[in-house]
Coordinates of C-alpha atoms in Angstrom, one line a residue:
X1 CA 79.1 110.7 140.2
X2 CA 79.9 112.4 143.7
X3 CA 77.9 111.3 146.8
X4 CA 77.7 112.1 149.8
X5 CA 76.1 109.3 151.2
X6 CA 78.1 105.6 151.5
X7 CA 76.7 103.0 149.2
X8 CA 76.0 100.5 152.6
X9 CA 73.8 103.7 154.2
X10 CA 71.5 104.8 151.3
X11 CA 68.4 103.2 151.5
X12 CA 67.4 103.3 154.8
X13 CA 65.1 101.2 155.1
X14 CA 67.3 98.5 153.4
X15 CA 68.6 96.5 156.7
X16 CA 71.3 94.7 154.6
X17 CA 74.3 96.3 153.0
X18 CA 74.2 97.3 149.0
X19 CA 77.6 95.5 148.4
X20 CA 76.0 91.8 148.6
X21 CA 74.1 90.2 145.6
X22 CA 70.4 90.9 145.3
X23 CA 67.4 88.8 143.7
X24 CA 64.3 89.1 142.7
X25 CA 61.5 88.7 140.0
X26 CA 61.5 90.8 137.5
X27 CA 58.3 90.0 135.9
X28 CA 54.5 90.8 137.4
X29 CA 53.8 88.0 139.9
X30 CA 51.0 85.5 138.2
X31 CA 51.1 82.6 136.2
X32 CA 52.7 83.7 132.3
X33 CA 54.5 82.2 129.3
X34 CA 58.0 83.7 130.9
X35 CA 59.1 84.4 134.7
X36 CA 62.3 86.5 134.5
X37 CA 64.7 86.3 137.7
X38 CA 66.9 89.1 138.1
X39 CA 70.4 88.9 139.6
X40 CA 72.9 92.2 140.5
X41 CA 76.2 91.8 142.6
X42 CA 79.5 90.7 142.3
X43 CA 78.8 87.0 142.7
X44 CA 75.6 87.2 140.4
X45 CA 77.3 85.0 137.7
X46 CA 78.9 82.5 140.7
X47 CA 75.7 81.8 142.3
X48 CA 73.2 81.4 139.2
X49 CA 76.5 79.0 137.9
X50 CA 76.1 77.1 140.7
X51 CA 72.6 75.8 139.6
X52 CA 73.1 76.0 136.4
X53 CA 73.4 73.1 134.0
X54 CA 75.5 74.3 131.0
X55 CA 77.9 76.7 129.8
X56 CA 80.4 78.0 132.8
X57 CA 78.9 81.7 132.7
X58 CA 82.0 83.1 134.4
X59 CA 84.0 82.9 130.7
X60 CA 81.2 83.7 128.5
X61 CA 81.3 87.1 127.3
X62 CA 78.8 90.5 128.3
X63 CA 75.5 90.6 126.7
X64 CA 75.4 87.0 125.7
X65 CA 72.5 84.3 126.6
X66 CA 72.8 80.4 127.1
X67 CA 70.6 78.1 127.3
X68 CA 70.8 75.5 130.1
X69 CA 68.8 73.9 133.3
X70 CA 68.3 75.0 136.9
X71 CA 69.1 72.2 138.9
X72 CA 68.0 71.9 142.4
X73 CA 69.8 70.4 145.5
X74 CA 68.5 66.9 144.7
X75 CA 69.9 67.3 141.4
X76 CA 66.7 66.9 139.8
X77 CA 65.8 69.5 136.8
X78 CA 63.1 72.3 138.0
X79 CA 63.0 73.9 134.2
X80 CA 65.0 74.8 131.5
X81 CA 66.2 78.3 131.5
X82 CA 67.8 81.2 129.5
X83 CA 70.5 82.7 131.0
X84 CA 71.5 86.9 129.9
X85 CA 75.2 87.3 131.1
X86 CA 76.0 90.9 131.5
X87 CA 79.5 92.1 133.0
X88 CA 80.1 94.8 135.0
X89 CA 80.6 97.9 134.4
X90 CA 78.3 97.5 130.9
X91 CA 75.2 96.8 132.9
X92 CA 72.0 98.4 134.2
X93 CA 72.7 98.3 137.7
X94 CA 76.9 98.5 136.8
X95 CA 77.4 95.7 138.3
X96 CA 77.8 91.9 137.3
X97 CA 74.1 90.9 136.1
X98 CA 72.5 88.0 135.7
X99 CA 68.8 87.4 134.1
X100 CA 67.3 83.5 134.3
X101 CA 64.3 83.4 132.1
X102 CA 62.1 80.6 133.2
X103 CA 58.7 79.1 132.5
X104 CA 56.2 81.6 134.0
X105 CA 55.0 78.7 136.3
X106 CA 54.5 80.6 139.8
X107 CA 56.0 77.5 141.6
X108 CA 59.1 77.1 139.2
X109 CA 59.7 80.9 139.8
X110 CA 59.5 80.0 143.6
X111 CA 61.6 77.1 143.3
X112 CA 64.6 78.8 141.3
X113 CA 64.6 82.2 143.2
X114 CA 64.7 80.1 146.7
X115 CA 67.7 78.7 145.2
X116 CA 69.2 81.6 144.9
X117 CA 69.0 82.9 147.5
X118 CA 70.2 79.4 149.6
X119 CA 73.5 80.1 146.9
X120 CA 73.9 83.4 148.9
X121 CA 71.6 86.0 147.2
X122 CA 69.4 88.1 149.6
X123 CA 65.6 89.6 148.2
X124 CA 66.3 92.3 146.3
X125 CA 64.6 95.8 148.6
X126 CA 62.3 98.2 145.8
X127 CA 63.7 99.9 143.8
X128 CA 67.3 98.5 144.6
X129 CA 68.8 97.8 141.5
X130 CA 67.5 100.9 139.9
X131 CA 69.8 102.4 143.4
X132 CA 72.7 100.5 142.1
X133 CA 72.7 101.8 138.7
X134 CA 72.6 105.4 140.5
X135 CA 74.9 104.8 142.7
X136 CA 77.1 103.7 140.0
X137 CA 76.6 106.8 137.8
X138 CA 74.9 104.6 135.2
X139 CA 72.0 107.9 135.5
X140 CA 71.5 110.4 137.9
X141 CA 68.7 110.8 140.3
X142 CA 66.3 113.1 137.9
X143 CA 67.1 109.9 135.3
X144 CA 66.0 107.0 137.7
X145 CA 63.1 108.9 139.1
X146 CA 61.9 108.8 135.3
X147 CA 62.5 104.5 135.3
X148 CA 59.6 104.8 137.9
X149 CA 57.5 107.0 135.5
X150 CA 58.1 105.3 132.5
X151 CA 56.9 102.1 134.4
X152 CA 53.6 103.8 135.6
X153 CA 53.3 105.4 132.0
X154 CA 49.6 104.7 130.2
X155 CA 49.4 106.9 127.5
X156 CA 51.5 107.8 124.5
X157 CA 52.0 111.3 126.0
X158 CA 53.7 110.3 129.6
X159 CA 55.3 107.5 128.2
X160 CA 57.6 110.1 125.6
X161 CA 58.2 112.5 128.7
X162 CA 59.0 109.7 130.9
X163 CA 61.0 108.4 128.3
X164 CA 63.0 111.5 127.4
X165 CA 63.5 112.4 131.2
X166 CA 65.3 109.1 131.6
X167 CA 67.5 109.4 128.6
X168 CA 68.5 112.6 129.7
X169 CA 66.6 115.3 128.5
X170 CA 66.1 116.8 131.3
X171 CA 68.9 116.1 133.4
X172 CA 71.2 117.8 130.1
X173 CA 69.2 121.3 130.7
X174 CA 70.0 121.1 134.4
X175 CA 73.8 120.0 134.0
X176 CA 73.9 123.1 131.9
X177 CA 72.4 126.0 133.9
X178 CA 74.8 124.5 136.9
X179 CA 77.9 124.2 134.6
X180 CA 77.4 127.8 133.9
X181 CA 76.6 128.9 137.5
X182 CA 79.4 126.7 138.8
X183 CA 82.1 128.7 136.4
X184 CA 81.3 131.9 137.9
X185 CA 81.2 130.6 141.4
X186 CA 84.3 129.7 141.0
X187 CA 85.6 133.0 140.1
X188 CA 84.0 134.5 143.1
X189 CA 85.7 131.7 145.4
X190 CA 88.9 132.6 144.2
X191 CA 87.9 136.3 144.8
X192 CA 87.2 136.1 148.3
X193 CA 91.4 134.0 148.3
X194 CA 92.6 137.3 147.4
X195 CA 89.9 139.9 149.7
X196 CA 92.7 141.8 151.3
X197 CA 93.7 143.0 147.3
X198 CA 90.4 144.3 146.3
X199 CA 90.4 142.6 143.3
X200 CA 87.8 141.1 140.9
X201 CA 88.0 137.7 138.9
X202 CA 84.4 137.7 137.8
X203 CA 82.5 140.5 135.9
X204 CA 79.8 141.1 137.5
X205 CA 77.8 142.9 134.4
X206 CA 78.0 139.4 133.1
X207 CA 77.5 137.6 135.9
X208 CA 74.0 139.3 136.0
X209 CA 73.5 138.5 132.3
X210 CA 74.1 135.1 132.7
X211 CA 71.6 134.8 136.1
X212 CA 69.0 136.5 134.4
X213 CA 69.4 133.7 131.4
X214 CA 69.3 131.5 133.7
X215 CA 66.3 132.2 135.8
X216 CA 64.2 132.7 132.2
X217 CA 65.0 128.9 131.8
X218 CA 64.3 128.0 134.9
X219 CA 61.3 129.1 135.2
X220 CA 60.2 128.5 131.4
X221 CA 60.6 124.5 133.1
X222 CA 58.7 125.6 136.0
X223 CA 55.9 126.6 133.8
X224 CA 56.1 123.2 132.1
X225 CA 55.2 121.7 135.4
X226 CA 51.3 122.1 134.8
X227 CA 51.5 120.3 131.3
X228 CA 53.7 117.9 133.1
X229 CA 51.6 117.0 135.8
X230 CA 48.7 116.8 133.3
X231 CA 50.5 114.0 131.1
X232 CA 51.6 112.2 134.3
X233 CA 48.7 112.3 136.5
X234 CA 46.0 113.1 133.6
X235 CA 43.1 116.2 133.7
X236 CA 40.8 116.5 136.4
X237 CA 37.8 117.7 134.5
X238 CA 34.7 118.4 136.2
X239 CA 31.2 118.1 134.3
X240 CA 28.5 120.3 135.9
X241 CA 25.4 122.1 135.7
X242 CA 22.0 122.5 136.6
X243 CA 19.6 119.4 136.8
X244 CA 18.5 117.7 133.8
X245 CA 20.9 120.1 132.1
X246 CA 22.1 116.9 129.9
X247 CA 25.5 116.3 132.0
X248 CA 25.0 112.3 132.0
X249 CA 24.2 112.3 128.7
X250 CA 27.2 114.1 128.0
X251 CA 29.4 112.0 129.4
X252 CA 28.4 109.2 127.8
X253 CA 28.7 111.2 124.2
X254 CA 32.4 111.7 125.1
X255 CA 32.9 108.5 126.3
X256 CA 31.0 106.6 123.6
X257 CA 29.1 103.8 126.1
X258 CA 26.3 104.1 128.7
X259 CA 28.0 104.5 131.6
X260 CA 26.1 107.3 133.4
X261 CA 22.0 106.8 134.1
X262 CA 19.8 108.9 131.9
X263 CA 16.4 110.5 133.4
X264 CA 13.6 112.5 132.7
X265 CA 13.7 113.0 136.5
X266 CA 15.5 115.8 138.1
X267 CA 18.1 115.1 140.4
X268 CA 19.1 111.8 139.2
X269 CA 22.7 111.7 139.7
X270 CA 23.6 111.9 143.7
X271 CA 27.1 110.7 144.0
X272 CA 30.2 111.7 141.1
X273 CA 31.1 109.3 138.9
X274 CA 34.5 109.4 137.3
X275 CA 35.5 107.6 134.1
X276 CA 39.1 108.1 132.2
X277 CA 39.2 110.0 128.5
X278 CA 42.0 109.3 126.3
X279 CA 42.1 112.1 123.8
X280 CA 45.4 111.9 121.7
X281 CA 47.5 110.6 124.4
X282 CA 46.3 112.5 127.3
X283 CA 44.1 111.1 129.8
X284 CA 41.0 113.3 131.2
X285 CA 39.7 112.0 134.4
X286 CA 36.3 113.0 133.4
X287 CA 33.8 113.2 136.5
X288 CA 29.8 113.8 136.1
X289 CA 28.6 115.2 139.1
X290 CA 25.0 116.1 141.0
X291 CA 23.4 118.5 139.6
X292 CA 23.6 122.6 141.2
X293 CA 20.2 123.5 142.6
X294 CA 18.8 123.9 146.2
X295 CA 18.5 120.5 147.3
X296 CA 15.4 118.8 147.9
X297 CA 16.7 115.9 150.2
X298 CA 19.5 115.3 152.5
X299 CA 21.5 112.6 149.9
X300 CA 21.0 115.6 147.3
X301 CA 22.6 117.6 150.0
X302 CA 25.6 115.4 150.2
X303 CA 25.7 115.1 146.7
X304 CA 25.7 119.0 145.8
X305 CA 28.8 119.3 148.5
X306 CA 30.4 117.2 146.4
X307 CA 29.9 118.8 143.6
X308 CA 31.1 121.9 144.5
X309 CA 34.5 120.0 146.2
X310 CA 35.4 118.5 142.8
X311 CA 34.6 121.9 141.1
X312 CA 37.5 123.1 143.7
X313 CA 39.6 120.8 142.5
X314 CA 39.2 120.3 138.4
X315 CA 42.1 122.0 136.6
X316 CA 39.2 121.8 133.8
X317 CA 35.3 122.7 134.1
X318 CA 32.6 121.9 131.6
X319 CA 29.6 123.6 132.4
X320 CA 26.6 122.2 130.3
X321 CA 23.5 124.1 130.7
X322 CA 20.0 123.3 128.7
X323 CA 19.3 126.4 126.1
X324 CA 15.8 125.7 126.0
X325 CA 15.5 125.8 130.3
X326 CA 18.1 127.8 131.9
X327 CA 17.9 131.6 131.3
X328 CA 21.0 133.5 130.1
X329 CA 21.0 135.3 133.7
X330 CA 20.9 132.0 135.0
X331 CA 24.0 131.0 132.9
X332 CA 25.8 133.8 133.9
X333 CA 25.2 133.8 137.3
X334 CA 26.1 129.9 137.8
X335 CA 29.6 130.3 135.5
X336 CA 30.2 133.5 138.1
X337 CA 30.0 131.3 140.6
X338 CA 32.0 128.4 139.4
X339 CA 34.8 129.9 137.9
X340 CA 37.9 130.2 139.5
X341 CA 41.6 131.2 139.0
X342 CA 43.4 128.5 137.4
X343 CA 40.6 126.3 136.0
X344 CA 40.1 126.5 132.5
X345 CA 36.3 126.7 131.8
X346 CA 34.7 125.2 128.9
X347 CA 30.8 126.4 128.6
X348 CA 28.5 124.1 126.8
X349 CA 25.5 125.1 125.2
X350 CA 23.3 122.0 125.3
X351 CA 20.3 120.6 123.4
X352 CA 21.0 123.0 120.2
X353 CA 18.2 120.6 118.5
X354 CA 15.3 121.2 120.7
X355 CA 16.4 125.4 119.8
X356 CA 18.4 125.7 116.4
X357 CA 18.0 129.5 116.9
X358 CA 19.9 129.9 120.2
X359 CA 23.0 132.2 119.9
X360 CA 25.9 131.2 122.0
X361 CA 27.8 134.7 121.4
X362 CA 24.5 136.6 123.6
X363 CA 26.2 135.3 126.6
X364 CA 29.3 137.3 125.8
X365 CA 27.1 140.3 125.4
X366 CA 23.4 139.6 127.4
X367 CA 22.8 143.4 126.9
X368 CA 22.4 142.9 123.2
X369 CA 18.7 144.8 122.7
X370 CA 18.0 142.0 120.1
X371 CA 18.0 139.4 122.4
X372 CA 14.4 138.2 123.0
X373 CA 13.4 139.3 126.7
X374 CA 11.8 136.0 127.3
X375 CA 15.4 134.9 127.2
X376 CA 16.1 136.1 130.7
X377 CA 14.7 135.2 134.3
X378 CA 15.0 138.5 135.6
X379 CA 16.4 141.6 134.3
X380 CA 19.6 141.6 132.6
X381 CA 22.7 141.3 134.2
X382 CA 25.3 144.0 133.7
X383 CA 28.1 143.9 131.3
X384 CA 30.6 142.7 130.8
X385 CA 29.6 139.0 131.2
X386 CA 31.6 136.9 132.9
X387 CA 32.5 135.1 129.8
X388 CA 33.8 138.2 128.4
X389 CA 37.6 137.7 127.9
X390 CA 39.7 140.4 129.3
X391 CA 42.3 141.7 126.4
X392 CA 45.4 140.8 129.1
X393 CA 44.2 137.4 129.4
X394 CA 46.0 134.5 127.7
X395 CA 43.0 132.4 127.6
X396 CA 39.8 132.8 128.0
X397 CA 36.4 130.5 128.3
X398 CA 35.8 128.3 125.4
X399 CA 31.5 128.7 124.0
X400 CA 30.5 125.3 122.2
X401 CA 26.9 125.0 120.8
X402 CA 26.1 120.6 121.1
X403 CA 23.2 118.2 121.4
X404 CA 24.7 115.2 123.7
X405 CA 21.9 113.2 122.5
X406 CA 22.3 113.3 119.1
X407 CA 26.2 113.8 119.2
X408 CA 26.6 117.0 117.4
X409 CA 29.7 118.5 117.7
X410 CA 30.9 115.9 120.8
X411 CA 34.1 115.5 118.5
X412 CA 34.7 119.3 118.6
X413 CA 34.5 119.4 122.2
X414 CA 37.2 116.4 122.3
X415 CA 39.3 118.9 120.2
X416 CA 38.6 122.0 122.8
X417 CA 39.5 120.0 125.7
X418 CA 42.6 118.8 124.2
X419 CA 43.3 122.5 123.0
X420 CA 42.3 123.8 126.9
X421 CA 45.4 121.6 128.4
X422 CA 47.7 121.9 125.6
X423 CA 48.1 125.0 123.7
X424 CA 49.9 125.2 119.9
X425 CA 52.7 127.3 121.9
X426 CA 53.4 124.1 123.6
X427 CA 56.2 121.6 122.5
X428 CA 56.4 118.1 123.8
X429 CA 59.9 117.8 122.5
X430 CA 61.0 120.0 124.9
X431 CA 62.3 119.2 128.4
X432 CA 58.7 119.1 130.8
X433 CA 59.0 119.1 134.6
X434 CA 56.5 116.4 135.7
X435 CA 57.8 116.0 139.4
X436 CA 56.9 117.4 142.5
X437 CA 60.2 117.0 144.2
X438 CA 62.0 118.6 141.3
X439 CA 59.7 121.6 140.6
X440 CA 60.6 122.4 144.4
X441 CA 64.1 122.3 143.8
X442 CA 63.4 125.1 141.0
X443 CA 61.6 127.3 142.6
X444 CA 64.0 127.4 145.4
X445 CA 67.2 127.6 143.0
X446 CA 65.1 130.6 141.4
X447 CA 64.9 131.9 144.8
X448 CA 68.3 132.0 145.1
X449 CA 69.3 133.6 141.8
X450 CA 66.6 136.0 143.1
X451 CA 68.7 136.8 145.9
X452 CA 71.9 137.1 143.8
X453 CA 70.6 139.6 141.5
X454 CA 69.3 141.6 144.5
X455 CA 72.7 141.6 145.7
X456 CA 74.3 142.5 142.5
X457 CA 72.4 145.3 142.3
X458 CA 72.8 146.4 145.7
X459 CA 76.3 146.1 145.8
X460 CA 76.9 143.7 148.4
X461 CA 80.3 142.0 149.2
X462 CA 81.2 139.2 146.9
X463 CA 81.1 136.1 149.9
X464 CA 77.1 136.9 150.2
X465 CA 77.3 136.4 146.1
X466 CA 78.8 133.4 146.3
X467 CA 76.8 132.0 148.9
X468 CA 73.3 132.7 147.2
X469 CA 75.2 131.0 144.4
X470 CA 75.9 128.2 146.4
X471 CA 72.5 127.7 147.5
X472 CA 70.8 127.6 144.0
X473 CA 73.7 125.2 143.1
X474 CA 72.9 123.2 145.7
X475 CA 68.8 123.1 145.0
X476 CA 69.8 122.6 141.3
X477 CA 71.9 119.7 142.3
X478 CA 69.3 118.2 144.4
X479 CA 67.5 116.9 141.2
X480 CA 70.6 115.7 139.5
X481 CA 71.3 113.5 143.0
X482 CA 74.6 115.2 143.6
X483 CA 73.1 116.7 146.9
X484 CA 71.3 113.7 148.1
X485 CA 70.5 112.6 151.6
X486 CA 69.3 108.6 153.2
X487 CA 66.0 109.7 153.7
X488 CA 65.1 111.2 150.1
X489 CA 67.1 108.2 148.1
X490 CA 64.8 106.0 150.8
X491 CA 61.7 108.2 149.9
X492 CA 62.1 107.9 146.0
X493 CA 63.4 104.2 145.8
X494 CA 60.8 103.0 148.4
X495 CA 58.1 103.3 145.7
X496 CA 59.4 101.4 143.2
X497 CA 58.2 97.8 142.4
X498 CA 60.5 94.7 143.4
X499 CA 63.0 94.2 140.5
X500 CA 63.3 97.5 139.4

């Protein structure tokens, strides 16, 4: 893989060289069954031998493991070990590899990686051997971000993305739009060789074809970015409504304990409270929140305000609202109020069993004349209602009918928020975007190709072609780590754990 950074400069905050031999502990810190020391460099296999009571590890072949003793200066035994041998190139990090298991003792682990490190081994920076492996070409920059991912994973949903994106998923779709860009370009290069002949290498009909192809996948994975950053991070969903409007209740429904307080009394819930959902692999950071009204007291007051900022914020709303209390013009007005571009809103129609006769579908239509009067607070509002889809929209609020106390229908809601993140149209198979860095790239390289059709169109000399085709080759490479810089390999790496 080309670079265009040296090895000994690419971590930056790395004060050592990335040529020596690095250790470090490879296991979570704490006391365990087994402590795994981890060894990269070319003198990995030398220095762990030096210790080492048994086979010479030197002639043993890759991918082997030998059982054996650590041995320390006094030449008393500190455990018995299990060594991995693994031989460079056919490693993680491509180099020479070592991997001592030990007895998960916190002071053995001590011990042995001290010894190490006497033996000429330096502590291994974060992130540094999952460096090694990229500065090796053993994956590419889009690959080792996912190692970091896959780590963090906790559900079923990230850990298949992250999983995908490290094997290469991905990274293939990218290799392919620039293997197709980087033909063309090349054309156009050798154009601009022979300017003074007026003559044209590349077809430009096709040349436009194949951008416009491109920039359809592009941003079909720039799209994939908010279901991406849904697995990843989880849903911000946002339970509100009106006092005693059953929003504590509800959460503990969905989240099957008694986790919020329940009361008679208005105005019993002053600060959020946030617990985590998992519904079929993705997690919804559920948060129950003070209830809308004109405050009565100035910790109400606080507790409104933040109401309102995690509305802001929720990618999801559930707004629960007491059929028996609030009015439909009081519905209408509060979901008016609430909603907002890019939050999917999810209106629940609470305590169905203290009213079996409420009809949801009134406040898609409140100027139905069979709707009771004594149904509104004031006169009816006009039409349409806010919950009223519009025909262009691709989604529109989601009307459920449930008792939180009694648990009717808490199930189907579970479905409905599942459904609100991720659509039937949606397949996880498919390569997702779930990084910032690398949705940023996109959108620039479609900026580019922006530029190119422009110019196509407008007839412009091929050298401003091929530039704009440079630059979206360039942003494209960016996520692969061809176009790579001390600071972002410093910035990505830095935030890995120790012995990755």
């Amino acid at each position: 893989m080309q670079q265009n950074i040296r090895p000994e400069t690419a971590m930056n905050y790395a004060k050592n060289d990335l040529t020596g031999t690095i250790a470090a502990l490879a296991t979570p810190p704490g006391t365990g069954a087994i402590g795994i020391i981890r060894l990269s460099g070319d003198d990995a296999l030398l220095i762990v031998q030096q210790v080492f009571g048994g086979k010479n590890l030197m002639q043993q072949a890759s991918h082997t493991v030998h059982f054996g003793t650590i041995i320390g200066d006094d030449g008393q035994i500190v455990d018995e070990v299990l060594v991995a041998v693994f031989k460079a190139p056919r490693s993680y990090t491509g180099e020479n590899v070592a991997e001592v298991s030990c007895h998960g003792s916190p002071y053995i682990l001590r011990q042995v990686l001290e010894l190490f490190i006497k033996k000429g081994a330096r502590l291994a920076q974060p992130g540094e051997f999952t460096l090694r492996a990229f500065l090796h070409g053993k994956m590419d920059l889009s690959q080792a971000e996912a190692v970091a991912d896959l780590i963090a994973a906790t559900t079923k949903s990230s850990h298949d993305v992250a999983l995908r994106q490290m094997r290469g998923g991905f990274s293939h779709e990218i290799k392919k739009l620039r293997e197709e860009l980087i033909h063309f370009a090349s054309l156009i290069e050798l154009e601009l060789d022979f300017a003074e002949e007026d003559v044209e290498f590349a077809d430009r009909s096709e040349l436009k074809k194949l951008v416009t192809n491109i920039q359809s996948l592009i941003h079909g994975l720039i799209r994939s970015f908010r279901l991406g950053n849904v697995i990843k991070n989880g849903v911000p969903t946002v339970i509100a409504g009106r006092p005693n409007a059953g929003k504590s209740t509800l959460l503990n429904a969905l989240l099957n304990e008694e986790r919020a307080i329940v009361s008679e009394i208005a105005g019993t819930t002053r600060d959020t409270i946030e617990e985590v959902l998992n519904i079929n692999g993705v997690e919804f950071r559920l948060i129950d929140t003070a209830g809308i009204r004109e405050a009565q007291d100035q910790i109400e007051v606080i507790g409104v305000e933040k109401t309102m900022e995690k509305v802001r914020q929720a990618a999801l709303l559930v707004y629960v609202f007491d059929v028996v209390e609030t009015k439909i013009d009081e519905v209408l007005a509060d979901v008016e109020s609430l909603q907002k571009e890019g939050t999917h809103l999810i209106v629940a129609c609470n305590k169905m069993d203290n009213l079996p006769s409420y009809k949801p579908e009134w406040l898609l239509n409140p100027n139905d004349p069979g709707i009771p009067d004594f149904f509104f607070a004031n006169e009816r509002p006009p039409h349409p209602s806010p919950l009223t889809p519009h025909p262009s929209s691709l989604s529109h609020p989601y009307l459920i009918t449930l008792s939180a106390k009694n648990g009717m229908n808490i199930p189907y809601l579970k479905e409905k928020l599942y459904s609100a993140v991720i659509s039937e149209q949606v397949n996880l198979e498919s390569p997702i975007v779930t990084n910032v860095r690398h949705l940023e790239a996109l959108q620039k390289a479609a900026e580019s190709l922006d530029d190119v059709l422009r110019g196509l169109d407008e007839g412009v000399t091929s050298d401003f072609v091929a530039m704009d085709i440079r630059r979206a080759l360039a942003f494209l490479g960016e996520i692969l780590g061809e176009v790579s810089t001390e600071d972002l390999l410093g910035n990505i790496f830095g935030k890995f754990c120790i012995g990755k």
